[in-house]
CSV table of C-alpha atoms in Angstrom, one decimal:
chain,number,residue,atom,x,y,z
P,2,UNK,CA,-19.8,223.2,-110.6
P,3,UNK,CA,-23.0,222.8,-109.0
P,4,UNK,CA,-26.6,224.1,-110.3
P,5,UNK,CA,-27.4,226.5,-108.1
P,6,UNK,CA,-23.6,227.8,-107.7
P,7,UNK,CA,-24.2,228.5,-111.7
P,8,UNK,CA,-27.0,229.8,-111.8
P,9,UNK,CA,-25.8,232.7,-109.2
P,10,UNK,CA,-23.1,233.4,-111.0
P,11,UNK,CA,-24.7,233.3,-114.5
P,12,UNK,CA,-27.5,236.1,-112.5
P,13,UNK,CA,-24.5,237.9,-111.4
P,14,UNK,CA,-23.3,238.7,-114.9
P,15,UNK,CA,-26.6,239.5,-115.9
P,16,UNK,CA,-27.2,242.5,-114.0
P,17,UNK,CA,-23.2,243.5,-114.6
P,18,UNK,CA,-24.0,242.8,-118.5
P,19,UNK,CA,-27.1,245.9,-118.0
P,20,UNK,CA,-24.6,248.3,-116.5
P,21,UNK,CA,-22.1,247.0,-119.5
P,22,UNK,CA,-25.0,248.4,-122.1
P,23,UNK,CA,-25.3,252.0,-120.4
P,24,UNK,CA,-21.4,252.2,-120.3
P,25,UNK,CA,-19.9,255.1,-122.6
P,26,UNK,CA,-18.3,254.4,-126.0
P,27,UNK,CA,-15.5,255.9,-124.8
P,28,UNK,CA,-15.1,253.6,-121.9
P,29,UNK,CA,-15.5,249.9,-123.7
P,30,UNK,CA,-12.8,251.3,-126.4
P,31,UNK,CA,-10.5,252.1,-123.8
P,32,UNK,CA,-10.5,248.8,-121.9
P,33,UNK,CA,-10.2,247.3,-125.9
P,34,UNK,CA,-7.6,249.0,-126.1
P,35,UNK,CA,-6.2,248.1,-122.3
P,36,UNK,CA,-6.6,244.4,-123.1
P,37,UNK,CA,-4.7,244.6,-126.3
P,38,UNK,CA,-2.1,245.9,-124.7
P,39,UNK,CA,-1.8,243.3,-122.0
P,40,UNK,CA,-2.2,240.4,-124.1
P,41,UNK,CA,1.1,241.6,-125.8
P,42,UNK,CA,2.6,242.1,-123.1
P,43,UNK,CA,2.0,239.1,-121.1
P,44,UNK,CA,2.0,236.5,-124.8
P,45,UNK,CA,4.8,234.5,-122.9
P,46,UNK,CA,2.4,233.5,-121.0
P,47,UNK,CA,0.1,232.8,-123.3
P,48,UNK,CA,2.5,231.2,-125.6
P,49,UNK,CA,3.5,228.3,-122.4
P,50,UNK,CA,-0.2,227.5,-121.8
P,51,UNK,CA,-0.9,226.9,-125.7
P,52,UNK,CA,2.0,224.8,-126.1
P,53,UNK,CA,1.0,222.6,-123.1
P,54,UNK,CA,-2.3,222.5,-124.5
P,55,UNK,CA,-0.7,221.1,-127.7
P,56,UNK,CA,1.5,218.9,-126.4
P,57,UNK,CA,-1.4,217.1,-124.8
P,58,UNK,CA,-3.8,217.1,-127.8
P,59,UNK,CA,-1.0,215.6,-129.7
P,60,UNK,CA,-0.6,213.4,-127.4
P,61,UNK,CA,-4.2,212.1,-127.0
P,62,UNK,CA,-4.1,211.6,-130.7
P,63,UNK,CA,-6.1,214.6,-132.0
P,64,UNK,CA,-6.5,215.2,-135.4
P,65,UNK,CA,-4.2,218.0,-137.3
P,66,UNK,CA,-7.4,220.1,-138.5
P,67,UNK,CA,-7.5,220.9,-134.8
P,68,UNK,CA,-3.9,221.1,-134.0
P,69,UNK,CA,-3.7,223.8,-136.3
P,70,UNK,CA,-6.9,225.8,-135.0
P,71,UNK,CA,-5.5,225.7,-131.2
P,72,UNK,CA,-2.3,226.4,-131.9
P,73,UNK,CA,-2.2,230.3,-130.9
P,74,UNK,CA,1.0,231.4,-133.0
P,75,UNK,CA,2.4,234.7,-132.8
P,76,UNK,CA,1.0,235.6,-135.9
P,77,UNK,CA,-2.3,234.6,-134.5
P,78,UNK,CA,-1.6,237.2,-132.1
P,79,UNK,CA,-0.7,239.6,-134.3
P,80,UNK,CA,-4.5,239.1,-136.2
P,81,UNK,CA,-6.3,239.2,-132.6
P,82,UNK,CA,-4.5,242.7,-131.7
P,83,UNK,CA,-5.4,244.2,-135.1
P,84,UNK,CA,-8.8,242.8,-134.5
P,85,UNK,CA,-9.4,244.2,-131.0
P,86,UNK,CA,-7.9,247.9,-132.5
P,87,UNK,CA,-10.4,247.6,-135.1
P,88,UNK,CA,-12.8,247.1,-133.3
P,89,UNK,CA,-12.3,249.9,-131.3
P,90,UNK,CA,-12.3,251.9,-134.5
P,91,UNK,CA,-15.8,251.1,-135.5
P,92,UNK,CA,-19.0,253.2,-134.8
P,93,UNK,CA,-20.5,253.0,-131.3
P,94,UNK,CA,-23.7,250.1,-132.2
P,95,UNK,CA,-25.7,251.0,-128.9
P,96,UNK,CA,-27.9,253.5,-129.3
P,97,UNK,CA,-28.3,253.7,-133.1
P,98,UNK,CA,-31.3,255.4,-134.4
P,99,UNK,CA,-32.6,252.6,-137.2
P,100,UNK,CA,-35.9,254.8,-137.4
P,101,UNK,CA,-37.4,258.0,-136.9
P,102,UNK,CA,-41.3,259.1,-137.3
P,103,UNK,CA,-43.0,261.9,-136.1
P,104,UNK,CA,-46.7,260.2,-135.4
P,105,UNK,CA,-48.0,263.5,-134.6
P,106,UNK,CA,-47.5,267.1,-133.1
P,107,UNK,CA,-45.6,266.1,-129.8
P,108,UNK,CA,-45.6,262.4,-130.3
P,109,UNK,CA,-42.1,261.1,-132.0
P,110,UNK,CA,-41.4,257.3,-132.2
P,111,UNK,CA,-37.3,255.9,-132.7
P,112,UNK,CA,-36.1,252.6,-133.8
P,113,UNK,CA,-33.2,252.5,-131.3
P,114,UNK,CA,-30.5,249.7,-131.4
P,115,UNK,CA,-29.6,247.9,-127.5
P,116,UNK,CA,-27.3,244.5,-126.9
P,117,UNK,CA,-29.3,241.7,-127.0
P,118,UNK,CA,-28.1,241.2,-123.2
P,119,UNK,CA,-26.2,237.5,-122.2
P,120,UNK,CA,-24.8,235.6,-124.8
P,121,UNK,CA,-23.9,232.0,-124.1
P,122,UNK,CA,-20.7,230.7,-126.7
P,123,UNK,CA,-19.9,227.5,-127.0
P,124,UNK,CA,-16.7,227.3,-129.2
P,125,UNK,CA,-14.1,224.6,-130.3
P,126,UNK,CA,-10.7,224.8,-129.8
P,127,UNK,CA,-9.5,228.6,-130.8
P,128,UNK,CA,-7.9,230.6,-128.7
P,129,UNK,CA,-8.0,233.2,-130.9
P,130,UNK,CA,-12.1,233.2,-131.5
P,131,UNK,CA,-12.1,233.7,-127.5
P,132,UNK,CA,-10.5,237.3,-128.3
P,133,UNK,CA,-12.6,237.8,-131.0
P,134,UNK,CA,-15.9,236.5,-129.2
P,135,UNK,CA,-14.6,238.9,-126.2
P,136,UNK,CA,-13.7,242.0,-128.0
P,137,UNK,CA,-17.4,242.0,-129.9
P,138,UNK,CA,-19.3,241.4,-126.6
P,139,UNK,CA,-17.4,244.1,-124.8
P,140,UNK,CA,-17.7,246.6,-127.6
P,141,UNK,CA,-21.7,245.7,-128.2
P,142,UNK,CA,-22.4,245.9,-124.6
P,143,UNK,CA,-23.4,242.3,-124.0
P,144,UNK,CA,-22.7,239.6,-121.5
P,145,UNK,CA,-21.0,237.3,-122.3
P,146,UNK,CA,-20.7,233.1,-120.9
P,147,UNK,CA,-17.5,231.5,-122.6
P,148,UNK,CA,-17.3,227.6,-122.8
P,149,UNK,CA,-14.2,226.6,-125.2
P,150,UNK,CA,-13.0,223.2,-126.1
P,151,UNK,CA,-11.4,221.3,-123.5
P,152,UNK,CA,-8.4,221.2,-125.6
P,153,UNK,CA,-7.8,224.3,-125.1
P,154,UNK,CA,-9.0,224.9,-121.8
P,155,UNK,CA,-5.1,226.3,-120.5
P,156,UNK,CA,-5.0,228.6,-122.9
P,157,UNK,CA,-8.4,229.5,-122.7
P,158,UNK,CA,-8.1,229.9,-118.5
P,159,UNK,CA,-4.5,232.4,-119.2
P,160,UNK,CA,-6.5,234.4,-121.9
P,161,UNK,CA,-9.9,234.9,-119.3
P,162,UNK,CA,-7.5,236.0,-116.5
P,163,UNK,CA,-5.5,238.9,-118.7
P,164,UNK,CA,-8.9,240.2,-120.1
P,165,UNK,CA,-9.9,240.0,-116.6
P,166,UNK,CA,-6.2,241.9,-115.5
P,167,UNK,CA,-7.0,244.6,-118.0
P,168,UNK,CA,-10.4,245.8,-116.6
P,169,UNK,CA,-8.7,246.2,-113.0
P,170,UNK,CA,-8.4,249.7,-114.0
P,171,UNK,CA,-11.7,250.5,-115.7
P,172,UNK,CA,-14.9,251.2,-114.5
P,173,UNK,CA,-17.1,248.7,-116.7
P,174,UNK,CA,-15.1,246.0,-113.9
P,175,UNK,CA,-15.0,242.3,-114.9
P,176,UNK,CA,-18.6,240.5,-114.6
P,177,UNK,CA,-19.3,240.4,-117.7
P,178,UNK,CA,-17.9,237.9,-118.2
P,179,UNK,CA,-17.5,234.5,-117.4
P,180,UNK,CA,-15.4,231.1,-118.8
P,181,UNK,CA,-17.2,228.3,-117.8
P,182,UNK,CA,-14.4,224.3,-117.3
P,183,UNK,CA,-16.6,222.0,-116.8
P,184,UNK,CA,-18.6,219.9,-119.8
P,185,UNK,CA,-21.5,219.4,-117.5
P,186,UNK,CA,-21.9,223.0,-117.1
P,187,UNK,CA,-22.9,223.2,-120.9
P,188,UNK,CA,-25.7,220.7,-119.9
P,189,UNK,CA,-26.9,223.5,-117.4
P,190,UNK,CA,-26.9,226.8,-119.1
P,191,UNK,CA,-29.0,225.2,-122.1
P,192,UNK,CA,-31.9,225.3,-119.9
P,193,UNK,CA,-31.2,228.9,-118.3
P,194,UNK,CA,-33.7,230.4,-120.9
P,195,UNK,CA,-34.8,233.0,-118.5
P,196,UNK,CA,-31.0,234.5,-117.7
P,197,UNK,CA,-29.7,233.8,-121.4
P,198,UNK,CA,-30.6,235.4,-124.4
P,199,UNK,CA,-28.5,233.6,-127.5
P,200,UNK,CA,-26.7,230.7,-127.4
P,201,UNK,CA,-23.5,230.6,-130.5
P,202,UNK,CA,-22.3,227.2,-130.7
P,203,UNK,CA,-19.2,225.9,-132.9
P,204,UNK,CA,-18.0,223.0,-133.1
P,205,UNK,CA,-19.3,219.7,-134.7
P,206,UNK,CA,-21.8,219.3,-137.3
P,207,UNK,CA,-23.3,217.1,-134.1
P,208,UNK,CA,-22.1,219.5,-131.1
P,209,UNK,CA,-24.1,221.9,-133.4
P,210,UNK,CA,-27.5,219.8,-133.7
P,211,UNK,CA,-27.1,218.7,-130.1
P,212,UNK,CA,-26.9,222.0,-128.5
P,213,UNK,CA,-30.2,223.1,-131.5
P,214,UNK,CA,-32.5,220.1,-129.8
P,215,UNK,CA,-31.8,220.4,-126.1
P,216,UNK,CA,-32.7,224.2,-125.5
P,217,UNK,CA,-35.4,226.9,-125.7
P,218,UNK,CA,-32.8,229.2,-126.2
P,219,UNK,CA,-32.7,231.0,-129.9
P,220,UNK,CA,-29.3,229.4,-131.3
P,221,UNK,CA,-27.7,231.4,-133.7
P,222,UNK,CA,-24.7,229.7,-136.2
P,223,UNK,CA,-24.0,227.1,-138.4
P,224,UNK,CA,-23.5,223.2,-138.4
P,225,UNK,CA,-21.6,222.2,-141.6
P,226,UNK,CA,-18.9,224.3,-143.7
P,227,UNK,CA,-19.4,222.6,-147.1
P,228,UNK,CA,-18.0,225.4,-149.8
P,229,UNK,CA,-17.8,225.3,-153.3
P,230,UNK,CA,-16.0,226.7,-156.1
P,231,UNK,CA,-17.3,226.8,-159.6
P,232,UNK,CA,-15.1,227.3,-162.5
P,233,UNK,CA,-17.3,228.7,-165.3
P,234,UNK,CA,-17.0,228.6,-169.0
P,235,UNK,CA,-16.5,231.8,-168.7
P,236,UNK,CA,-13.6,231.4,-166.5
P,237,UNK,CA,-10.0,233.2,-166.7
P,238,UNK,CA,-8.6,229.8,-165.8
P,239,UNK,CA,-5.3,231.4,-164.4
P,240,UNK,CA,-7.3,233.2,-162.0
P,241,UNK,CA,-9.3,229.8,-161.3
P,242,UNK,CA,-6.5,227.6,-160.4
P,243,UNK,CA,-5.1,230.3,-158.0
P,244,UNK,CA,-8.4,231.0,-156.5
P,245,UNK,CA,-9.3,227.5,-156.3
P,246,UNK,CA,-5.5,226.6,-154.2
P,247,UNK,CA,-5.8,229.2,-151.9
P,248,UNK,CA,-9.4,228.8,-151.1
P,249,UNK,CA,-8.1,225.0,-150.5
P,250,UNK,CA,-4.8,225.7,-148.9
P,251,UNK,CA,-4.5,228.5,-147.2
P,252,UNK,CA,-6.3,227.6,-144.3
P,253,UNK,CA,-7.8,224.1,-144.9
P,254,UNK,CA,-9.1,223.6,-141.1
P,255,UNK,CA,-11.6,226.4,-141.9
P,256,UNK,CA,-15.4,226.2,-142.1
P,257,UNK,CA,-14.9,229.0,-145.2
P,258,UNK,CA,-12.2,226.3,-147.1
P,259,UNK,CA,-13.8,224.8,-150.1
P,260,UNK,CA,-14.2,221.1,-149.5
P,261,UNK,CA,-16.0,220.9,-154.0
P,262,UNK,CA,-14.6,221.8,-156.6
P,263,UNK,CA,-17.6,222.4,-159.5
P,264,UNK,CA,-15.5,222.4,-163.6
P,265,UNK,CA,-17.8,223.2,-166.6
P,266,UNK,CA,-17.0,220.5,-169.1
P,267,UNK,CA,-16.2,222.7,-171.8
P,268,UNK,CA,-12.8,223.8,-169.8
P,269,UNK,CA,-12.8,220.9,-168.2
P,270,UNK,CA,-9.2,219.3,-170.4
P,271,UNK,CA,-7.8,222.6,-170.3
P,272,UNK,CA,-8.3,223.5,-166.8
P,273,UNK,CA,-7.7,220.3,-164.8
P,274,UNK,CA,-4.1,218.7,-165.6
P,275,UNK,CA,-2.8,222.6,-164.3
P,276,UNK,CA,-5.5,222.6,-161.2
P,277,UNK,CA,-4.2,219.5,-160.1
P,278,UNK,CA,-0.6,220.2,-160.5
P,279,UNK,CA,-0.9,223.1,-158.7
P,280,UNK,CA,-3.2,221.4,-155.5
P,281,UNK,CA,-0.1,218.8,-155.4
P,282,UNK,CA,1.9,221.3,-154.7
P,283,UNK,CA,0.1,221.3,-151.4
P,284,UNK,CA,-0.2,217.7,-151.2
P,285,UNK,CA,-4.0,218.1,-151.7
P,286,UNK,CA,-6.1,214.4,-151.9
P,287,UNK,CA,-7.9,214.5,-154.9
P,288,UNK,CA,-10.9,212.3,-155.2
P,289,UNK,CA,-13.2,213.2,-158.6
P,290,UNK,CA,-16.3,211.4,-160.6
P,291,UNK,CA,-15.5,209.3,-163.7
P,292,UNK,CA,-15.1,212.3,-166.0
P,293,UNK,CA,-12.7,213.9,-163.7
P,294,UNK,CA,-10.7,210.4,-162.8
P,295,UNK,CA,-10.6,210.2,-167.0
P,296,UNK,CA,-8.4,213.1,-167.2
P,297,UNK,CA,-6.6,213.2,-163.9
P,298,UNK,CA,-5.4,210.9,-161.3
P,299,UNK,CA,-7.5,210.8,-158.2
P,300,UNK,CA,-9.5,208.9,-155.7
P,301,UNK,CA,-12.7,207.8,-157.4
P,302,UNK,CA,-15.9,209.3,-155.8
P,303,UNK,CA,-17.6,207.6,-153.4
P,304,UNK,CA,-21.2,207.7,-152.1
P,305,UNK,CA,-21.1,210.5,-149.5
P,306,UNK,CA,-17.9,212.4,-150.9
P,307,UNK,CA,-20.3,215.2,-152.0
P,308,UNK,CA,-21.5,215.8,-148.5
P,309,UNK,CA,-17.8,215.6,-147.0
P,310,UNK,CA,-16.2,218.6,-144.9
P,311,UNK,CA,-12.9,217.4,-145.2
P,312,UNK,CA,-11.4,220.2,-143.3
P,313,UNK,CA,-7.9,219.3,-144.5
P,314,UNK,CA,-6.2,219.2,-147.4
P,315,UNK,CA,-8.7,216.8,-149.3
P,316,UNK,CA,-11.3,217.6,-151.8
P,317,UNK,CA,-13.3,216.9,-154.5
P,318,UNK,CA,-14.0,217.1,-158.2
P,319,UNK,CA,-17.0,217.3,-160.3
P,320,UNK,CA,-17.7,218.0,-163.9
P,321,UNK,CA,-20.7,219.7,-164.4
P,322,UNK,CA,-22.8,220.4,-167.9
P,323,UNK,CA,-23.9,224.2,-166.9
P,324,UNK,CA,-24.0,226.9,-164.8
P,325,UNK,CA,-27.5,225.9,-164.2
P,326,UNK,CA,-26.2,222.6,-163.2
P,327,UNK,CA,-23.6,223.8,-160.5
P,328,UNK,CA,-26.5,225.8,-159.5
P,329,UNK,CA,-28.0,222.7,-158.4
P,330,UNK,CA,-25.7,220.8,-156.8
P,331,UNK,CA,-25.0,223.4,-154.4
P,332,UNK,CA,-28.7,223.4,-153.5
P,333,UNK,CA,-28.4,219.8,-152.8
P,334,UNK,CA,-25.1,219.3,-150.9
P,335,UNK,CA,-23.8,222.4,-150.2
P,336,UNK,CA,-24.3,224.2,-146.2
P,337,UNK,CA,-25.4,227.6,-147.6
P,338,UNK,CA,-22.2,228.8,-146.0
P,339,UNK,CA,-20.2,230.6,-148.8
P,340,UNK,CA,-19.7,229.5,-152.2
P,341,UNK,CA,-18.0,231.0,-155.0
P,342,UNK,CA,-18.0,231.3,-159.2
P,343,UNK,CA,-15.0,232.2,-161.3
P,344,UNK,CA,-16.5,233.9,-164.5
P,345,UNK,CA,-15.5,236.7,-166.8
P,346,UNK,CA,-19.3,236.7,-167.6
P,347,UNK,CA,-21.4,239.2,-166.0
P,348,UNK,CA,-24.2,237.4,-166.5
P,349,UNK,CA,-23.5,234.1,-165.2
P,350,UNK,CA,-22.1,236.2,-162.1
P,351,UNK,CA,-25.7,237.9,-161.5
P,352,UNK,CA,-27.2,234.7,-162.5
P,353,UNK,CA,-25.2,233.3,-159.7
P,354,UNK,CA,-25.3,236.1,-157.0
P,355,UNK,CA,-29.2,235.7,-157.5
P,356,UNK,CA,-29.9,232.1,-157.3
P,357,UNK,CA,-27.2,230.1,-154.9
P,358,UNK,CA,-28.8,230.9,-151.2
P,359,UNK,CA,-26.2,230.9,-149.3
P,360,UNK,CA,-25.3,233.9,-146.4
P,361,UNK,CA,-21.6,234.6,-148.6
P,362,UNK,CA,-21.7,234.5,-152.7
P,363,UNK,CA,-18.7,235.4,-154.4
P,364,UNK,CA,-17.0,236.1,-158.1
P,365,UNK,CA,-13.6,235.7,-159.0
P,366,UNK,CA,-12.2,235.4,-155.4
P,367,UNK,CA,-11.4,233.0,-152.6
P,368,UNK,CA,-13.8,231.7,-150.1
P,369,UNK,CA,-11.8,232.4,-147.5
P,370,UNK,CA,-12.8,236.4,-147.7
P,371,UNK,CA,-15.8,235.2,-145.5
P,372,UNK,CA,-14.4,236.6,-142.2
P,373,UNK,CA,-15.7,239.2,-140.3
P,374,UNK,CA,-11.8,240.5,-140.1
P,375,UNK,CA,-11.8,240.9,-143.8
P,376,UNK,CA,-15.1,242.1,-144.2
P,377,UNK,CA,-14.1,244.6,-142.0
P,378,UNK,CA,-16.4,244.4,-139.1
P,379,UNK,CA,-13.7,244.1,-136.6
P,380,UNK,CA,-13.9,240.3,-135.6
P,381,UNK,CA,-16.4,237.9,-135.7
P,382,UNK,CA,-18.3,235.5,-133.4
P,383,UNK,CA,-18.8,232.7,-135.8
P,384,UNK,CA,-20.6,232.7,-139.4
P,385,UNK,CA,-24.5,232.3,-139.5
P,386,UNK,CA,-26.3,230.4,-142.3
P,387,UNK,CA,-29.8,231.5,-140.9
P,388,UNK,CA,-32.3,233.6,-142.5
P,389,UNK,CA,-33.7,235.7,-139.2
P,390,UNK,CA,-31.4,238.1,-137.5
P,391,UNK,CA,-27.5,237.8,-138.9
P,392,UNK,CA,-26.6,236.1,-141.6
P,393,UNK,CA,-23.0,235.6,-142.6
P,394,UNK,CA,-19.8,237.0,-140.8
P,395,UNK,CA,-21.3,237.9,-137.8
P,396,UNK,CA,-19.9,241.0,-136.1
P,397,UNK,CA,-21.4,244.0,-134.2
P,398,UNK,CA,-25.0,244.2,-135.7
P,399,UNK,CA,-25.5,240.5,-135.3
P,400,UNK,CA,-25.1,241.3,-131.5
P,401,UNK,CA,-27.5,243.7,-131.3
P,402,UNK,CA,-31.1,244.3,-130.7
P,403,UNK,CA,-33.8,246.7,-130.8
P,404,UNK,CA,-36.4,249.3,-128.9
P,405,UNK,CA,-39.1,250.7,-129.9
P,406,UNK,CA,-39.3,254.9,-127.9
P,407,UNK,CA,-42.0,257.1,-128.0
P,408,UNK,CA,-41.8,260.0,-126.3
P,409,UNK,CA,-45.0,262.0,-126.2
P,410,UNK,CA,-46.6,265.2,-124.5
P,411,UNK,CA,-49.7,263.3,-122.5
P,412,UNK,CA,-51.1,261.6,-125.9
P,413,UNK,CA,-53.8,259.0,-125.0
P,414,UNK,CA,-55.0,256.6,-127.6
P,415,UNK,CA,-59.0,257.1,-127.5
P,416,UNK,CA,-58.1,260.7,-129.6
P,417,UNK,CA,-57.4,258.6,-132.4
P,418,UNK,CA,-60.6,256.4,-132.1
P,419,UNK,CA,-64.0,256.9,-132.3
P,420,UNK,CA,-66.7,258.6,-134.5
P,421,UNK,CA,-64.3,261.5,-135.1
P,422,UNK,CA,-60.6,260.5,-134.6
P,423,UNK,CA,-57.8,262.6,-134.6
P,424,UNK,CA,-55.5,261.9,-137.9
P,425,UNK,CA,-51.5,260.5,-137.1
P,426,UNK,CA,-49.1,262.8,-139.0
P,427,UNK,CA,-46.2,259.7,-139.7
P,428,UNK,CA,-43.8,261.9,-140.8
P,429,UNK,CA,-40.1,260.1,-142.0
P,430,UNK,CA,-37.7,262.1,-139.8
P,431,UNK,CA,-34.1,262.2,-140.8
P,432,UNK,CA,-31.9,259.9,-139.0
P,433,UNK,CA,-29.4,262.1,-138.1
P,434,UNK,CA,-29.0,264.2,-134.8
P,435,UNK,CA,-29.5,263.4,-131.4
P,436,UNK,CA,-32.2,260.4,-130.4
P,437,UNK,CA,-34.5,260.3,-127.3
P,438,UNK,CA,-31.8,258.9,-125.4
P,439,UNK,CA,-29.7,261.8,-126.0
P,440,UNK,CA,-32.8,264.0,-124.3
P,441,UNK,CA,-34.1,265.4,-127.4
P,442,UNK,CA,-37.3,267.3,-127.0
P,443,UNK,CA,-40.6,267.3,-129.1
């Protein structure tokens, strides 16, 4: 798209996003449910477009991990519909009072949540991700610019058409949402810092780094998903095997699937044969260090394996001498995404929780729980490994900013300065009740 035309399109979207941010929760919830109903009704057309995308991707020799992400099955449809309905049931994130303080008689301060504004979402070939993104941006009152992977272009186009059709009977309209089609549009939006408030890239490590290095717009997300499962000396081994199996095979193309299993040497001989047998049931290829290869059949470790994100039925197994050695390994080779300990020792779990510096740190459960829907967030726009703003699965809270509001009754700062300044009260007030947005008096 020509630069001027794209700029005009984004600026129009920004103006309409402001209208969305001032809409009522009832209006936004009604539209979410209308979208869910329309997606279900029009699924045959969506499935037809998706089948064409899948056939084209296979003809182009795309990796099986991408094909799995690309397929928009009835199961993924049902999960998307459930997510839309769950988002509709969540509390309104707009206008939520974070702090309320009486600065002085007749001078009330509130910190209130507001939408970020316009979000640019550049994501991989996952049509269900588009639905999650739209649902969260609609609920949170943010305008959304979508650019999906070219492999899903037919599916994404139909999905956006269906969503826009759902908006026809809504007072909110459909101008808060737009889908970009050209790869060249990505480079253009990277320079639109005056019109776009946040970029969320989801894709390869190289692509995410490219976005971060070529824009002055704030970027939220993660590049790698190198997740670890540590099986402690105090682990229940049957439990450990099933958690490992699920963490790798339930959806190996996901960023929260494990890529390395760390095994304490004291349980290695008892654990590894059974673990290898269970993983072989799903045709998982195992890479192991020398100690692991002495106990089970595995491909000998090569330099770089610990840093590899396989995204398929393939993983590493590494033997460690201690909990601390496992934590050190995760710190050196992990991506601060999701890491798990399997142990029946409460102190070991507490140590792991405290010292593993990742967005999601679990004990005795699958890494695959690192998901906005499973967290009860309704959906997610992605998982962030950042420490400023949102971290972990990014749901509604991650798409909100705040404003400080003050309502006074004629106060001026000079009253509170000078030789005999008036003193502030700074009285903390309850967060319950109506806010300044609803016309509360002071």
